[in-house]
Coordinates of C-alpha atoms and ligand atoms in Angstrom, one line a residue:
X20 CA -14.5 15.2 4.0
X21 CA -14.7 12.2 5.9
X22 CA -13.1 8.8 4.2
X23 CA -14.4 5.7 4.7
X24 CA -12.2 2.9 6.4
X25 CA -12.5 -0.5 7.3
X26 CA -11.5 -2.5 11.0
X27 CA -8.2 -4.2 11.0
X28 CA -8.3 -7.9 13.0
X29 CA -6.1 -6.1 15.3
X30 CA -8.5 -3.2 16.7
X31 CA -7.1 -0.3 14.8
X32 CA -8.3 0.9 11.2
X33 CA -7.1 1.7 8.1
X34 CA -9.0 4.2 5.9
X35 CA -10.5 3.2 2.2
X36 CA -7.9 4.7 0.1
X37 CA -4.5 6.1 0.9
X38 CA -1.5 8.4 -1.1
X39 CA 1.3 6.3 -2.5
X40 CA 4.7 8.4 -2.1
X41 CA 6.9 6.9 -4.1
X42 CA 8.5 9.4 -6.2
X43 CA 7.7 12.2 -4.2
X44 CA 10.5 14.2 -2.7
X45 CA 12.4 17.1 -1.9
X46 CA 10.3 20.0 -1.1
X47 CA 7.9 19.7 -4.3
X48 CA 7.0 16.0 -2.0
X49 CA 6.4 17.9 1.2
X50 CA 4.1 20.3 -0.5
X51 CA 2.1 17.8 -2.5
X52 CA 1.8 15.5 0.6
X53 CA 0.8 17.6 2.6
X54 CA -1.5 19.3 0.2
X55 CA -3.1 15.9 0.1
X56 CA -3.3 16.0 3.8
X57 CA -4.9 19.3 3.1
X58 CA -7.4 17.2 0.7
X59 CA -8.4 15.0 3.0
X60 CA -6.0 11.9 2.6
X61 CA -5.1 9.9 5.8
X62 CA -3.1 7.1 4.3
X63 CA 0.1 7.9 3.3
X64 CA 2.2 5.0 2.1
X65 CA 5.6 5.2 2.2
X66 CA 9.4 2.8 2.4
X67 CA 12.8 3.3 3.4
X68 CA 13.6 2.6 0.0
X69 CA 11.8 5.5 -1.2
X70 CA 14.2 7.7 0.4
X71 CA 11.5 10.0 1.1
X72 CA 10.8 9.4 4.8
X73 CA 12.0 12.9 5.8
X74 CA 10.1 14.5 3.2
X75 CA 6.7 12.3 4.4
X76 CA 7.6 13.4 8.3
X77 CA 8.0 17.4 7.3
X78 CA 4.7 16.9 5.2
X79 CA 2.6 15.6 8.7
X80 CA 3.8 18.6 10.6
X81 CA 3.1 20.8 8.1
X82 CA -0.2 19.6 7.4
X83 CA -1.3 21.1 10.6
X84 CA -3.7 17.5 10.8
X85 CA -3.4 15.9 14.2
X86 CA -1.1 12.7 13.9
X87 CA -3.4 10.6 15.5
X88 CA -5.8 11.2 13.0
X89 CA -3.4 9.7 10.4
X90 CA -1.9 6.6 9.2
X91 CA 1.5 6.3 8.2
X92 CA 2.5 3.3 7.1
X93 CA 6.2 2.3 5.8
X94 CA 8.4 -0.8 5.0
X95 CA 11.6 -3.1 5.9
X96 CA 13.7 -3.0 3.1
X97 CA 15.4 -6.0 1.6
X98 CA 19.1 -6.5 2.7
X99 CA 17.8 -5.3 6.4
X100 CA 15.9 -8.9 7.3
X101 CA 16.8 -10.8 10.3
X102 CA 15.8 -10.2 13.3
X103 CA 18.1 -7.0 14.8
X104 CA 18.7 -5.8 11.6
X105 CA 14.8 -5.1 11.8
X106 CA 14.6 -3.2 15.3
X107 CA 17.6 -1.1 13.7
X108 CA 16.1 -0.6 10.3
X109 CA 12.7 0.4 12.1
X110 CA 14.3 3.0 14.3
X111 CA 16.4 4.6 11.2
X112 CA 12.8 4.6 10.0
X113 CA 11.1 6.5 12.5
X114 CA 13.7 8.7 13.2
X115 CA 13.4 9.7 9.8
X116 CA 10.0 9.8 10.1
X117 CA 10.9 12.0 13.5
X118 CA 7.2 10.1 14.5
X119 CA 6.7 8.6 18.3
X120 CA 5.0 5.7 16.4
X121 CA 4.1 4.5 12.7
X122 CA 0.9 3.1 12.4
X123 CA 1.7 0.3 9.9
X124 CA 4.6 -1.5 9.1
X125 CA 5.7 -3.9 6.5
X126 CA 8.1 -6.4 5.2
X127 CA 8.5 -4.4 2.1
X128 CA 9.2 -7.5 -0.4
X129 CA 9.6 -11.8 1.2
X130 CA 13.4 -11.9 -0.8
X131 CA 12.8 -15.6 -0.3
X132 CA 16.1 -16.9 -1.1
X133 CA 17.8 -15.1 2.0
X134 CA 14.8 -17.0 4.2
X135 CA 14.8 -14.3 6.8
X136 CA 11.8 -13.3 6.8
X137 CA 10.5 -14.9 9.6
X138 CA 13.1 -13.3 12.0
X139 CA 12.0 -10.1 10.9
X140 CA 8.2 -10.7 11.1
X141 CA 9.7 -11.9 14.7
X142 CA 11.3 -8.4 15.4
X143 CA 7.5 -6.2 14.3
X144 CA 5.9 -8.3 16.7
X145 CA 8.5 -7.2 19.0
X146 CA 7.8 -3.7 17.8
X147 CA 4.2 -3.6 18.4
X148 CA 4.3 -5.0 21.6
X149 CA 6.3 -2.1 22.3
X150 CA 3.8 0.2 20.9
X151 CA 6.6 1.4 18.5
X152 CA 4.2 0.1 15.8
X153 CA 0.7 -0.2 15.6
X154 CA -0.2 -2.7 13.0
X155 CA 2.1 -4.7 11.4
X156 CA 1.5 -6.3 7.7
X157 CA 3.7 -7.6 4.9
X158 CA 3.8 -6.6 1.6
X159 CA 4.2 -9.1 -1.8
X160 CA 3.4 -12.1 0.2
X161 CA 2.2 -15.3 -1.5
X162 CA -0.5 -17.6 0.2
X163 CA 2.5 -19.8 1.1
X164 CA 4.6 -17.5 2.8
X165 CA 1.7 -16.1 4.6
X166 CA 0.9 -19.4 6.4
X167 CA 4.9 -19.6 7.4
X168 CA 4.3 -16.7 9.2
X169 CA 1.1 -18.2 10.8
X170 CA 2.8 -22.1 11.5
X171 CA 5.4 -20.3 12.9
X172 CA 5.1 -17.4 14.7
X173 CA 0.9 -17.6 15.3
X174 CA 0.6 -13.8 14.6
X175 CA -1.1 -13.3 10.8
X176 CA -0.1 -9.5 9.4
X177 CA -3.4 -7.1 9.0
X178 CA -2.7 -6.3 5.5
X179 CA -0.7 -7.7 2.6
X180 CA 0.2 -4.7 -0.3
X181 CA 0.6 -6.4 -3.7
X182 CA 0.4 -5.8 -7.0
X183 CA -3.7 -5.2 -8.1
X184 CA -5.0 -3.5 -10.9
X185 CA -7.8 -4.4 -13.3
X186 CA -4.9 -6.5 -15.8
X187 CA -3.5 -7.9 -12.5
X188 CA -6.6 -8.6 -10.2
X189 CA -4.7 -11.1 -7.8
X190 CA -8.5 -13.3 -7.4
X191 CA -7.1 -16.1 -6.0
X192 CA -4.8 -14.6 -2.7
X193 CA -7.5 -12.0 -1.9
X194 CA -9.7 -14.9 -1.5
X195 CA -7.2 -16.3 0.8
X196 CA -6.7 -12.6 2.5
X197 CA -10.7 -12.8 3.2
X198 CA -10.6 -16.2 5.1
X199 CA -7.9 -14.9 7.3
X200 CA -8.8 -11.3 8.2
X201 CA -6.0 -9.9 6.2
X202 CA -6.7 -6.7 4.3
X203 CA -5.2 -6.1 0.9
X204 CA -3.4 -2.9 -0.3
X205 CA -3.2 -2.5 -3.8
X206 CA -0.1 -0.9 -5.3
X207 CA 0.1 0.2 -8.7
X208 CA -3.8 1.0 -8.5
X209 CA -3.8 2.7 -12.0
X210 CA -1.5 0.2 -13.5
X211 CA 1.8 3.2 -13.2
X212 CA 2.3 4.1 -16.4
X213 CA 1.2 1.1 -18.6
X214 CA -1.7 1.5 -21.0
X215 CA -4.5 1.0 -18.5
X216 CA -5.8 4.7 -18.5
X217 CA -6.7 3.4 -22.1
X218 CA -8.7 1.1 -22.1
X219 CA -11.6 1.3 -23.9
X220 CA -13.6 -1.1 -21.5
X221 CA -12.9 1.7 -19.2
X222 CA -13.1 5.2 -21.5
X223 CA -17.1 3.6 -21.9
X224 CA -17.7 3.0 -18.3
X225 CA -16.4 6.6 -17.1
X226 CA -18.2 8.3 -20.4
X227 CA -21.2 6.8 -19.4
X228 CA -20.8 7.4 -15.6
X229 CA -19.7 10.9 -16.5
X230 CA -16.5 10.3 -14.2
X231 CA -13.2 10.2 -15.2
X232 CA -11.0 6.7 -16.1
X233 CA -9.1 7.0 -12.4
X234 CA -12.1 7.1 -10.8
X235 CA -13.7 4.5 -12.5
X236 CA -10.8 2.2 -12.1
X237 CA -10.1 3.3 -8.3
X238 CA -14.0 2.5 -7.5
X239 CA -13.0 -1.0 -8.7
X240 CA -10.3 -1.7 -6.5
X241 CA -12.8 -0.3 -3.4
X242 CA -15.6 -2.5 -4.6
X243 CA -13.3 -5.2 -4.3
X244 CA -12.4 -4.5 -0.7
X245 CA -8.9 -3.2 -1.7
X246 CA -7.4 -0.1 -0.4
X247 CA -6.0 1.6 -3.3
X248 CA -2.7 4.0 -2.8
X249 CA -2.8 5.8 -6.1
X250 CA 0.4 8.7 -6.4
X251 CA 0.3 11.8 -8.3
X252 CA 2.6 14.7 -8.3
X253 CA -0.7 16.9 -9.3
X254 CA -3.2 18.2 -7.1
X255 CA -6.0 18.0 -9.3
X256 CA -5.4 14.2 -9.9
X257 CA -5.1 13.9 -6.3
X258 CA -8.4 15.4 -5.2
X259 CA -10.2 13.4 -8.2
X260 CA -8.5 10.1 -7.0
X261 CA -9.8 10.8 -3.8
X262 CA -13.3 11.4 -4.7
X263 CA -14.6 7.6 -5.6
X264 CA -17.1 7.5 -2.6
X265 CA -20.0 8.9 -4.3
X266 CA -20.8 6.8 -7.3
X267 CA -21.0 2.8 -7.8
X268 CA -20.1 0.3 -10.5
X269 CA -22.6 -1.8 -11.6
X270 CA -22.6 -5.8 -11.4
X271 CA -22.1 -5.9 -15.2
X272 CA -19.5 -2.8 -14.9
X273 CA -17.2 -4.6 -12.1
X274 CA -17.2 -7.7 -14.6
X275 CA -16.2 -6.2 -17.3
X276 CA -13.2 -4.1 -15.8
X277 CA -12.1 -7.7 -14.6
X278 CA -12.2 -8.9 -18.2
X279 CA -9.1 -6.8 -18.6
X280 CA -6.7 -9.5 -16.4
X281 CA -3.2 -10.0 -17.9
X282 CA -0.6 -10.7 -15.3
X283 CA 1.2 -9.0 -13.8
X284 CA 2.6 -5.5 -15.5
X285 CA 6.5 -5.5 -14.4
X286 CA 7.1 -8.8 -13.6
X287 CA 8.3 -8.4 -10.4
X288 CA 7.3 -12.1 -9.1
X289 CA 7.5 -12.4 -5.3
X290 CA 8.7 -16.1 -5.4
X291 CA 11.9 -14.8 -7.5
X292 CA 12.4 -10.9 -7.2
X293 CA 14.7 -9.9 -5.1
X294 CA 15.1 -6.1 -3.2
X295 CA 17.9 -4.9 -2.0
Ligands
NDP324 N1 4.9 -2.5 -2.0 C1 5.4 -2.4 -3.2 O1 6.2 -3.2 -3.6 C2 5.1 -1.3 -4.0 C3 4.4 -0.2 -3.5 N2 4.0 0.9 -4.3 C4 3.2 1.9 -3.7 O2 2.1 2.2 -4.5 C5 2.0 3.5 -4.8 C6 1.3 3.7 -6.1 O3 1.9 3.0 -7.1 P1 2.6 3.6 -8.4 O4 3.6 2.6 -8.9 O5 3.1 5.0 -8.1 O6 1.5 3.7 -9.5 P2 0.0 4.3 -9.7 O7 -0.8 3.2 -10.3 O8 -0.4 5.0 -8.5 O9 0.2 5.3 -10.9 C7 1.0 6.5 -10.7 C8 1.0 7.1 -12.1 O10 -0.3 7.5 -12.5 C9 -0.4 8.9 -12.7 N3 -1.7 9.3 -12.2 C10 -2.1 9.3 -10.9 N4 -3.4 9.8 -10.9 C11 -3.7 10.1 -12.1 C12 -4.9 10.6 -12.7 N5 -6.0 10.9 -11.9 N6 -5.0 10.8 -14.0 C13 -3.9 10.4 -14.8 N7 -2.8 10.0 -14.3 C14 -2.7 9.8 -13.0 C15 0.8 9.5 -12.0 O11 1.3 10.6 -12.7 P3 1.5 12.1 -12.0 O12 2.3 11.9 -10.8 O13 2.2 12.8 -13.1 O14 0.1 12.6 -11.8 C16 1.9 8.4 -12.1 O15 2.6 8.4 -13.3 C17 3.5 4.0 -4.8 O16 3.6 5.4 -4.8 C18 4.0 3.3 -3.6 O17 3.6 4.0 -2.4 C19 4.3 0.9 -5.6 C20 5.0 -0.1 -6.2 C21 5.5 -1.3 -5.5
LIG325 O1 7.8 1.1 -5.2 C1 8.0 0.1 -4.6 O2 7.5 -0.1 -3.5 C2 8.9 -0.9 -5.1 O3 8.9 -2.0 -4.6 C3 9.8 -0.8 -6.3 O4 9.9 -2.0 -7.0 C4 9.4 0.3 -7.2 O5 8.1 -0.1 -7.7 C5 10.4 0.5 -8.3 O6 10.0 0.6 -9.4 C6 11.8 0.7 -8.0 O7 12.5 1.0 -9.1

């Protein structure tokens, strides 16, 4: 099966949905990622902070897939921003990885109050121009921060991950990621393990549509334009998460789903939270 993807402003693409890693490790990770790989994912998301960069590298190999027909995306963690502290961050990175390049990388969280981030968006321009890196994005970025990186650097990341479910729809910055070519990644597609999968809004929508309440919800986030990286430890889940390419939400349907908006589920505000 053949995923749909979309054009980054850079040249390269990224495909419509991807597998979020977090969580999955040891052996049991390299046999459900590259299971997925197996399935048909090409996205795989993961972070140095996820300790799981090893287990993501021994998955691609073992997949058997060709790497370039993959993207592998990971992220700068917190107390490693500033400018050298990037290139050495990003090499511990891919040598964990044990990858010639990494298709996507990003500032994993702005940590605002340390104000480094600009030297590190400084150091993955470096990178790309290198060809270490092919794209490189930002994750949990507000509209403000965004255009720091613009005013002062003139190079605007390809993708900004946030936060974005259907109780945490982030309207307003995706309307700023639209008029400047940036593509948003939605973490937490299926709201983790809050009451989402509940919802009666969405138990109707997938009854009627005879699809399950994943599905339903991960057909949302592609109807907005979002690339969804849902995890599961389960291949079954996997496979079903990955199979929201063949049905469409109504008008009506898309509206209701974003009746559900809350804020955010955890909290984690990028103005104030801070990762180490
Ligand atoms: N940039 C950032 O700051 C952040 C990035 N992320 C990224 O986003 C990815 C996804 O986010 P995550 O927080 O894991 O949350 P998700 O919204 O992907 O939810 C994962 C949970 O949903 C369950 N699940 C998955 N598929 C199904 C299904 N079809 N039916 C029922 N339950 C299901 C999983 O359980 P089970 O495994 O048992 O199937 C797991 O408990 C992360 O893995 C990570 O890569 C996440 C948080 C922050
Ligand atoms: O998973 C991530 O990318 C994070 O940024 C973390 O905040 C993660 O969501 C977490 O819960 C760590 O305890």
């Amino acid at each position: 099966m053949s995923l749909p993807s979309y054009a980054l402003r850079d040249g390269n693409t990224i495909p419509a949905i991807g597998l979020g890693t977090y969580g999955l490790n040891e052996q049991v990770g390299v046999e459900a990622i590259s299971d997925a790989i197996g399935d048909g994912y090409r996205l795989l998301d993961t972070a140095y902070n996820y300790g799981n960069e090893d287990v993501v590298g021994e998955a691609i190999r073992r997949s058997g897939v060709d790497r370039s027909d993959l993207v592998v995306a990971t992220k700068l963690p917190g107390r490693h921003h500033g400018f050298d502290e990037t290139i050495a961050s990003f090499e511990e990175s891919r040598a964990r990885l044990d990858l010639d390049w990494v298709d996507l990388y990003l500032i994993h969280w702005p940590n605002p109050s340390v104000d480094k981030f600009v030297d590190s968006w400084k150091a993955m321009i470096r990178l790309r121009e290198k060809g270490l890196v092919r794209s490189i994005g930002v994750s949990n970025f507000t509209a403000p921060m965004l255009d720091r990186l613009e005013h002062e650097t003139g190079v605007v990341p390809v993708v900004n991950q946030v936060e974005l479910h259907p109780y945490f729809s982030q309207r307003e910055l995706r309307g700023y990621h639209a008029e400047h070519g940036i593509r948003t990644e939605s973490w937490s597609p299926l709201g983790r393990k809050s009451d989402l999968l509940n919802e009666p809004v969405l138990t109707e929508i997938a009854a009627r549509l005879g699809r399950s309440v994943p599905q339903v919800v991960l057909r949302w986030h592609v109807q907005l334009g979002s690339v969804p990286i849902p995890k599961s430890s389960q291949a079954d889940r996997r496979r079903a998460n990955l199979d929201v390419f063949s049905f469409e939400l109504s008008e009506a349907d898309v509206a209701a789903i974003d009746g559900l908006e809350r804020g955010r589920i955890w909290g984690a505000d990028p103005d104030t939270h801070e990762e180490l």
